[in-house]
């Protein structure tokens, strides 16, 4: 089953009801997860859990320029951009490779680098099964598949290049008519159909013969 956002000009659709419910709450401004320590409320439990760090004092993100810690990664990024815009490699923690002379600036980067030395390819493409030594190489490869992705209608055999096109098509199966005429309240499945209908009220004929009879 596919869940479509019913709000006009929003192309969001998903197969997961929980994801759809959270998305819909953002449109409605419905914040069902309140913080017990302050008056803030959140759309989903994940956002609430991140916020809890403010009250608990948990700060897992450490600046490599001054060792100041932060509760959220976005706060760390803002701090480093403002306070350490010219943070050099020498100021950062070094992770040297014991197999060559290369020095990495993160532990994750070192692990990926060593995996390349050893020929380890632990990141598998779920689409074609090819394996890669790093997540970044897998992501670069996955973009090739994404360029070929077609969004198939679960009700018929039609396929579409964009999610928004599929969403508009699915309305033809559901009978949902989101575009309404403000004069007679007649509903239409597509905006273009509504615009053509409005010409009936205005008396305009968009396509007229240029030759006199």
mmCIF file with all atom_site columns, C-alpha atoms in Angstrom, residues 66-209:
data_model
loop_
_atom_site.group_PDB
_atom_site.id
_atom_site.type_symbol
_atom_site.label_atom_id
_atom_site.label_alt_id
_atom_site.label_comp_id
_atom_site.label_asym_id
_atom_site.label_entity_id
_atom_site.label_seq_id
_atom_site.pdbx_PDB_ins_code
_atom_site.Cartn_x
_atom_site.Cartn_y
_atom_site.Cartn_z
_atom_site.occupancy
_atom_site.B_iso_or_equiv
_atom_site.pdbx_formal_charge
_atom_site.auth_seq_id
_atom_site.auth_comp_id
_atom_site.auth_asym_id
_atom_site.auth_atom_id
_atom_site.pdbx_PDB_model_num
ATOM 1   C CA . UNK A 1 66  ? 39.127  23.250 21.231  1.00 0.00 ? 66  UNK A CA 1
ATOM 2   C CA . UNK A 1 67  ? 37.632  20.020 22.658  1.00 0.00 ? 67  UNK A CA 1
ATOM 3   C CA . UNK A 1 68  ? 34.359  21.795 23.428  1.00 0.00 ? 68  UNK A CA 1
ATOM 4   C CA . UNK A 1 69  ? 31.451  19.339 23.346  1.00 0.00 ? 69  UNK A CA 1
ATOM 5   C CA . UNK A 1 70  ? 27.905  19.659 22.002  1.00 0.00 ? 70  UNK A CA 1
ATOM 6   C CA . UNK A 1 71  ? 24.605  17.835 22.344  1.00 0.00 ? 71  UNK A CA 1
ATOM 7   C CA . UNK A 1 72  ? 23.806  17.982 18.628  1.00 0.00 ? 72  UNK A CA 1
ATOM 8   C CA . UNK A 1 73  ? 25.929  17.581 15.521  1.00 0.00 ? 73  UNK A CA 1
ATOM 9   C CA . UNK A 1 74  ? 24.401  20.712 13.991  1.00 0.00 ? 74  UNK A CA 1
ATOM 10  C CA . UNK A 1 75  ? 25.637  22.708 17.003  1.00 0.00 ? 75  UNK A CA 1
ATOM 11  C CA . UNK A 1 76  ? 29.155  21.339 16.501  1.00 0.00 ? 76  UNK A CA 1
ATOM 12  C CA . UNK A 1 77  ? 29.100  22.246 12.794  1.00 0.00 ? 77  UNK A CA 1
ATOM 13  C CA . UNK A 1 78  ? 27.971  25.795 13.591  1.00 0.00 ? 78  UNK A CA 1
ATOM 14  C CA . UNK A 1 79  ? 30.678  26.169 16.246  1.00 0.00 ? 79  UNK A CA 1
ATOM 15  C CA . UNK A 1 80  ? 33.508  24.897 14.026  1.00 0.00 ? 80  UNK A CA 1
ATOM 16  C CA . UNK A 1 81  ? 32.420  27.089 11.122  1.00 0.00 ? 81  UNK A CA 1
ATOM 17  C CA . UNK A 1 82  ? 32.282  30.195 13.325  1.00 0.00 ? 82  UNK A CA 1
ATOM 18  C CA . UNK A 1 83  ? 35.173  29.636 15.741  1.00 0.00 ? 83  UNK A CA 1
ATOM 19  C CA . UNK A 1 84  ? 37.596  27.504 13.704  1.00 0.00 ? 84  UNK A CA 1
ATOM 20  C CA . UNK A 1 85  ? 37.077  28.372 10.008  1.00 0.00 ? 85  UNK A CA 1
ATOM 21  C CA . UNK A 1 86  ? 40.735  27.706 9.239   1.00 0.00 ? 86  UNK A CA 1
ATOM 22  C CA . UNK A 1 87  ? 41.100  24.540 11.289  1.00 0.00 ? 87  UNK A CA 1
ATOM 23  C CA . UNK A 1 88  ? 44.115  22.838 9.713   1.00 0.00 ? 88  UNK A CA 1
ATOM 24  C CA . UNK A 1 89  ? 44.976  19.166 9.481   1.00 0.00 ? 89  UNK A CA 1
ATOM 25  C CA . UNK A 1 90  ? 47.675  19.613 12.133  1.00 0.00 ? 90  UNK A CA 1
ATOM 26  C CA . UNK A 1 91  ? 45.089  20.871 14.603  1.00 0.00 ? 91  UNK A CA 1
ATOM 27  C CA . UNK A 1 92  ? 42.926  17.829 14.060  1.00 0.00 ? 92  UNK A CA 1
ATOM 28  C CA . UNK A 1 93  ? 43.445  14.361 15.458  1.00 0.00 ? 93  UNK A CA 1
ATOM 29  C CA . UNK A 1 94  ? 45.619  12.197 13.244  1.00 0.00 ? 94  UNK A CA 1
ATOM 30  C CA . UNK A 1 95  ? 44.986  8.571  12.386  1.00 0.00 ? 95  UNK A CA 1
ATOM 31  C CA . UNK A 1 96  ? 48.063  7.193  10.571  1.00 0.00 ? 96  UNK A CA 1
ATOM 32  C CA . UNK A 1 97  ? 47.813  4.092  8.392   1.00 0.00 ? 97  UNK A CA 1
ATOM 33  C CA . UNK A 1 98  ? 50.310  1.428  9.505   1.00 0.00 ? 98  UNK A CA 1
ATOM 34  C CA . UNK A 1 99  ? 50.449  0.007  5.962   1.00 0.00 ? 99  UNK A CA 1
ATOM 35  C CA . UNK A 1 100 ? 51.518  3.212  4.220   1.00 0.00 ? 100 UNK A CA 1
ATOM 36  C CA . UNK A 1 101 ? 52.398  6.816  5.091   1.00 0.00 ? 101 UNK A CA 1
ATOM 37  C CA . UNK A 1 102 ? 48.945  8.266  4.596   1.00 0.00 ? 102 UNK A CA 1
ATOM 38  C CA . UNK A 1 103 ? 47.377  10.108 7.539   1.00 0.00 ? 103 UNK A CA 1
ATOM 39  C CA . UNK A 1 104 ? 43.595  10.221 7.969   1.00 0.00 ? 104 UNK A CA 1
ATOM 40  C CA . UNK A 1 105 ? 41.684  12.840 9.967   1.00 0.00 ? 105 UNK A CA 1
ATOM 41  C CA . UNK A 1 106 ? 38.941  10.510 11.258  1.00 0.00 ? 106 UNK A CA 1
ATOM 42  C CA . UNK A 1 107 ? 38.867  6.984  12.615  1.00 0.00 ? 107 UNK A CA 1
ATOM 43  C CA . UNK A 1 108 ? 36.107  6.015  10.169  1.00 0.00 ? 108 UNK A CA 1
ATOM 44  C CA . UNK A 1 109 ? 38.273  7.279  7.325   1.00 0.00 ? 109 UNK A CA 1
ATOM 45  C CA . UNK A 1 110 ? 41.178  5.163  8.567   1.00 0.00 ? 110 UNK A CA 1
ATOM 46  C CA . UNK A 1 111 ? 39.010  2.031  8.695   1.00 0.00 ? 111 UNK A CA 1
ATOM 47  C CA . UNK A 1 112 ? 37.804  2.609  5.138   1.00 0.00 ? 112 UNK A CA 1
ATOM 48  C CA . UNK A 1 113 ? 41.374  3.237  3.983   1.00 0.00 ? 113 UNK A CA 1
ATOM 49  C CA . UNK A 1 114 ? 42.692  0.012  5.560   1.00 0.00 ? 114 UNK A CA 1
ATOM 50  C CA . UNK A 1 115 ? 39.776  -1.946 4.083   1.00 0.00 ? 115 UNK A CA 1
ATOM 51  C CA . UNK A 1 116 ? 40.887  -0.738 0.641   1.00 0.00 ? 116 UNK A CA 1
ATOM 52  C CA . UNK A 1 117 ? 44.431  -2.007 1.375   1.00 0.00 ? 117 UNK A CA 1
ATOM 53  C CA . UNK A 1 118 ? 43.119  -5.444 2.338   1.00 0.00 ? 118 UNK A CA 1
ATOM 54  C CA . UNK A 1 119 ? 40.651  -5.642 -0.520  1.00 0.00 ? 119 UNK A CA 1
ATOM 55  C CA . UNK A 1 120 ? 37.715  -5.832 1.873   1.00 0.00 ? 120 UNK A CA 1
ATOM 56  C CA . UNK A 1 121 ? 34.399  -4.896 0.321   1.00 0.00 ? 121 UNK A CA 1
ATOM 57  C CA . UNK A 1 122 ? 31.763  -4.974 3.028   1.00 0.00 ? 122 UNK A CA 1
ATOM 58  C CA . UNK A 1 123 ? 29.317  -2.508 1.460   1.00 0.00 ? 123 UNK A CA 1
ATOM 59  C CA . UNK A 1 124 ? 26.930  -4.293 -0.914  1.00 0.00 ? 124 UNK A CA 1
ATOM 60  C CA . UNK A 1 125 ? 24.627  -2.593 -3.411  1.00 0.00 ? 125 UNK A CA 1
ATOM 61  C CA . UNK A 1 126 ? 21.079  -3.832 -2.670  1.00 0.00 ? 126 UNK A CA 1
ATOM 62  C CA . UNK A 1 127 ? 20.106  -3.313 -6.305  1.00 0.00 ? 127 UNK A CA 1
ATOM 63  C CA . UNK A 1 128 ? 22.770  -5.239 -8.228  1.00 0.00 ? 128 UNK A CA 1
ATOM 64  C CA . UNK A 1 129 ? 24.895  -6.969 -5.575  1.00 0.00 ? 129 UNK A CA 1
ATOM 65  C CA . UNK A 1 130 ? 28.214  -5.266 -6.379  1.00 0.00 ? 130 UNK A CA 1
ATOM 66  C CA . UNK A 1 131 ? 30.415  -4.711 -3.325  1.00 0.00 ? 131 UNK A CA 1
ATOM 67  C CA . UNK A 1 132 ? 32.567  -1.710 -2.375  1.00 0.00 ? 132 UNK A CA 1
ATOM 68  C CA . UNK A 1 133 ? 35.236  -0.956 0.210   1.00 0.00 ? 133 UNK A CA 1
ATOM 69  C CA . UNK A 1 134 ? 33.567  2.247  1.446   1.00 0.00 ? 134 UNK A CA 1
ATOM 70  C CA . UNK A 1 135 ? 30.098  3.658  1.929   1.00 0.00 ? 135 UNK A CA 1
ATOM 71  C CA . UNK A 1 136 ? 30.975  6.714  -0.161  1.00 0.00 ? 136 UNK A CA 1
ATOM 72  C CA . UNK A 1 137 ? 31.912  4.516  -3.142  1.00 0.00 ? 137 UNK A CA 1
ATOM 73  C CA . UNK A 1 138 ? 28.643  2.635  -2.733  1.00 0.00 ? 138 UNK A CA 1
ATOM 74  C CA . UNK A 1 139 ? 26.681  5.917  -2.696  1.00 0.00 ? 139 UNK A CA 1
ATOM 75  C CA . UNK A 1 140 ? 28.441  7.095  -5.861  1.00 0.00 ? 140 UNK A CA 1
ATOM 76  C CA . UNK A 1 141 ? 27.569  3.795  -7.516  1.00 0.00 ? 141 UNK A CA 1
ATOM 77  C CA . UNK A 1 142 ? 23.941  3.932  -6.319  1.00 0.00 ? 142 UNK A CA 1
ATOM 78  C CA . UNK A 1 143 ? 23.341  7.224  -8.130  1.00 0.00 ? 143 UNK A CA 1
ATOM 79  C CA . UNK A 1 144 ? 23.644  5.318  -11.412 1.00 0.00 ? 144 UNK A CA 1
ATOM 80  C CA . UNK A 1 145 ? 20.708  3.171  -10.390 1.00 0.00 ? 145 UNK A CA 1
ATOM 81  C CA . UNK A 1 146 ? 18.735  6.188  -9.190  1.00 0.00 ? 146 UNK A CA 1
ATOM 82  C CA . UNK A 1 147 ? 19.018  7.802  -12.618 1.00 0.00 ? 147 UNK A CA 1
ATOM 83  C CA . UNK A 1 148 ? 17.267  4.737  -14.021 1.00 0.00 ? 148 UNK A CA 1
ATOM 84  C CA . UNK A 1 149 ? 14.649  4.452  -11.281 1.00 0.00 ? 149 UNK A CA 1
ATOM 85  C CA . UNK A 1 150 ? 11.069  4.367  -12.469 1.00 0.00 ? 150 UNK A CA 1
ATOM 86  C CA . UNK A 1 151 ? 8.165   4.800  -10.089 1.00 0.00 ? 151 UNK A CA 1
ATOM 87  C CA . UNK A 1 152 ? 5.640   2.067  -10.865 1.00 0.00 ? 152 UNK A CA 1
ATOM 88  C CA . UNK A 1 153 ? 1.930   2.332  -10.195 1.00 0.00 ? 153 UNK A CA 1
ATOM 89  C CA . UNK A 1 154 ? 0.814   -0.558 -7.926  1.00 0.00 ? 154 UNK A CA 1
ATOM 90  C CA . UNK A 1 155 ? -2.653  -0.505 -9.515  1.00 0.00 ? 155 UNK A CA 1
ATOM 91  C CA . UNK A 1 156 ? -1.729  -0.738 -13.213 1.00 0.00 ? 156 UNK A CA 1
ATOM 92  C CA . UNK A 1 157 ? 1.287   -1.147 -15.501 1.00 0.00 ? 157 UNK A CA 1
ATOM 93  C CA . UNK A 1 158 ? 2.184   2.518  -15.909 1.00 0.00 ? 158 UNK A CA 1
ATOM 94  C CA . UNK A 1 159 ? 5.612   3.791  -14.821 1.00 0.00 ? 159 UNK A CA 1
ATOM 95  C CA . UNK A 1 160 ? 6.716   7.362  -14.090 1.00 0.00 ? 160 UNK A CA 1
ATOM 96  C CA . UNK A 1 161 ? 10.028  9.220  -13.863 1.00 0.00 ? 161 UNK A CA 1
ATOM 97  C CA . UNK A 1 162 ? 9.064   11.384 -10.867 1.00 0.00 ? 162 UNK A CA 1
ATOM 98  C CA . UNK A 1 163 ? 7.253   10.592 -7.613  1.00 0.00 ? 163 UNK A CA 1
ATOM 99  C CA . UNK A 1 164 ? 5.075   13.652 -8.114  1.00 0.00 ? 164 UNK A CA 1
ATOM 100 C CA . UNK A 1 165 ? 3.906   12.282 -11.482 1.00 0.00 ? 165 UNK A CA 1
ATOM 101 C CA . UNK A 1 166 ? 3.067   8.930  -9.879  1.00 0.00 ? 166 UNK A CA 1
ATOM 102 C CA . UNK A 1 167 ? 1.162   10.678 -7.095  1.00 0.00 ? 167 UNK A CA 1
ATOM 103 C CA . UNK A 1 168 ? -0.965  12.627 -9.571  1.00 0.00 ? 168 UNK A CA 1
ATOM 104 C CA . UNK A 1 169 ? -1.618  9.437  -11.533 1.00 0.00 ? 169 UNK A CA 1
ATOM 105 C CA . UNK A 1 170 ? -2.718  7.532  -8.401  1.00 0.00 ? 170 UNK A CA 1
ATOM 106 C CA . UNK A 1 171 ? -5.477  10.070 -7.890  1.00 0.00 ? 171 UNK A CA 1
ATOM 107 C CA . UNK A 1 172 ? -7.111  8.637  -11.033 1.00 0.00 ? 172 UNK A CA 1
ATOM 108 C CA . UNK A 1 173 ? -7.441  5.308  -9.202  1.00 0.00 ? 173 UNK A CA 1
ATOM 109 C CA . UNK A 1 174 ? -8.577  6.744  -5.872  1.00 0.00 ? 174 UNK A CA 1
ATOM 110 C CA . UNK A 1 175 ? -11.093 9.258  -7.200  1.00 0.00 ? 175 UNK A CA 1
ATOM 111 C CA . UNK A 1 176 ? -9.438  11.969 -5.096  1.00 0.00 ? 176 UNK A CA 1
ATOM 112 C CA . UNK A 1 177 ? -9.961  15.446 -6.612  1.00 0.00 ? 177 UNK A CA 1
ATOM 113 C CA . UNK A 1 178 ? -7.761  17.982 -4.772  1.00 0.00 ? 178 UNK A CA 1
ATOM 114 C CA . UNK A 1 179 ? -8.291  20.943 -7.129  1.00 0.00 ? 179 UNK A CA 1
ATOM 115 C CA . UNK A 1 180 ? -11.664 22.653 -6.623  1.00 0.00 ? 180 UNK A CA 1
ATOM 116 C CA . UNK A 1 181 ? -13.302 25.491 -8.521  1.00 0.00 ? 181 UNK A CA 1
ATOM 117 C CA . UNK A 1 182 ? -13.952 28.467 -6.233  1.00 0.00 ? 182 UNK A CA 1
ATOM 118 C CA . UNK A 1 183 ? -17.130 29.359 -8.159  1.00 0.00 ? 183 UNK A CA 1
ATOM 119 C CA . UNK A 1 184 ? -18.995 26.067 -8.408  1.00 0.00 ? 184 UNK A CA 1
ATOM 120 C CA . UNK A 1 185 ? -16.924 23.753 -6.153  1.00 0.00 ? 185 UNK A CA 1
ATOM 121 C CA . UNK A 1 186 ? -16.465 21.212 -8.932  1.00 0.00 ? 186 UNK A CA 1
ATOM 122 C CA . UNK A 1 187 ? -13.426 19.012 -8.259  1.00 0.00 ? 187 UNK A CA 1
ATOM 123 C CA . UNK A 1 188 ? -10.617 18.040 -10.628 1.00 0.00 ? 188 UNK A CA 1
ATOM 124 C CA . UNK A 1 189 ? -7.735  15.573 -10.452 1.00 0.00 ? 189 UNK A CA 1
ATOM 125 C CA . UNK A 1 190 ? -5.234  17.859 -12.189 1.00 0.00 ? 190 UNK A CA 1
ATOM 126 C CA . UNK A 1 191 ? -4.492  21.569 -11.926 1.00 0.00 ? 191 UNK A CA 1
ATOM 127 C CA . UNK A 1 192 ? -4.564  21.884 -15.721 1.00 0.00 ? 192 UNK A CA 1
ATOM 128 C CA . UNK A 1 193 ? -8.134  20.554 -15.774 1.00 0.00 ? 193 UNK A CA 1
ATOM 129 C CA . UNK A 1 194 ? -9.186  23.178 -13.222 1.00 0.00 ? 194 UNK A CA 1
ATOM 130 C CA . UNK A 1 195 ? -7.543  25.971 -15.238 1.00 0.00 ? 195 UNK A CA 1
ATOM 131 C CA . UNK A 1 196 ? -9.359  24.833 -18.385 1.00 0.00 ? 196 UNK A CA 1
ATOM 132 C CA . UNK A 1 197 ? -12.641 24.694 -16.443 1.00 0.00 ? 197 UNK A CA 1
ATOM 133 C CA . UNK A 1 198 ? -12.217 28.271 -15.163 1.00 0.00 ? 198 UNK A CA 1
ATOM 134 C CA . UNK A 1 199 ? -12.343 29.460 -18.774 1.00 0.00 ? 199 UNK A CA 1
ATOM 135 C CA . UNK A 1 200 ? -15.981 28.321 -18.837 1.00 0.00 ? 200 UNK A CA 1
ATOM 136 C CA . UNK A 1 201 ? -16.843 30.818 -16.098 1.00 0.00 ? 201 UNK A CA 1
ATOM 137 C CA . UNK A 1 202 ? -14.758 33.632 -17.581 1.00 0.00 ? 202 UNK A CA 1
ATOM 138 C CA . UNK A 1 203 ? -16.025 33.104 -21.125 1.00 0.00 ? 203 UNK A CA 1
ATOM 139 C CA . UNK A 1 204 ? -12.487 32.817 -22.482 1.00 0.00 ? 204 UNK A CA 1
ATOM 140 C CA . UNK A 1 205 ? -11.733 30.533 -25.410 1.00 0.00 ? 205 UNK A CA 1
ATOM 141 C CA . UNK A 1 206 ? -8.000  29.798 -25.272 1.00 0.00 ? 206 UNK A CA 1
ATOM 142 C CA . UNK A 1 207 ? -7.823  28.282 -28.748 1.00 0.00 ? 207 UNK A CA 1
ATOM 143 C CA . UNK A 1 208 ? -9.658  30.233 -31.450 1.00 0.00 ? 208 UNK A CA 1
ATOM 144 C CA . UNK A 1 209 ? -9.438  30.195 -35.233 1.00 0.00 ? 209 UNK A CA 1
#
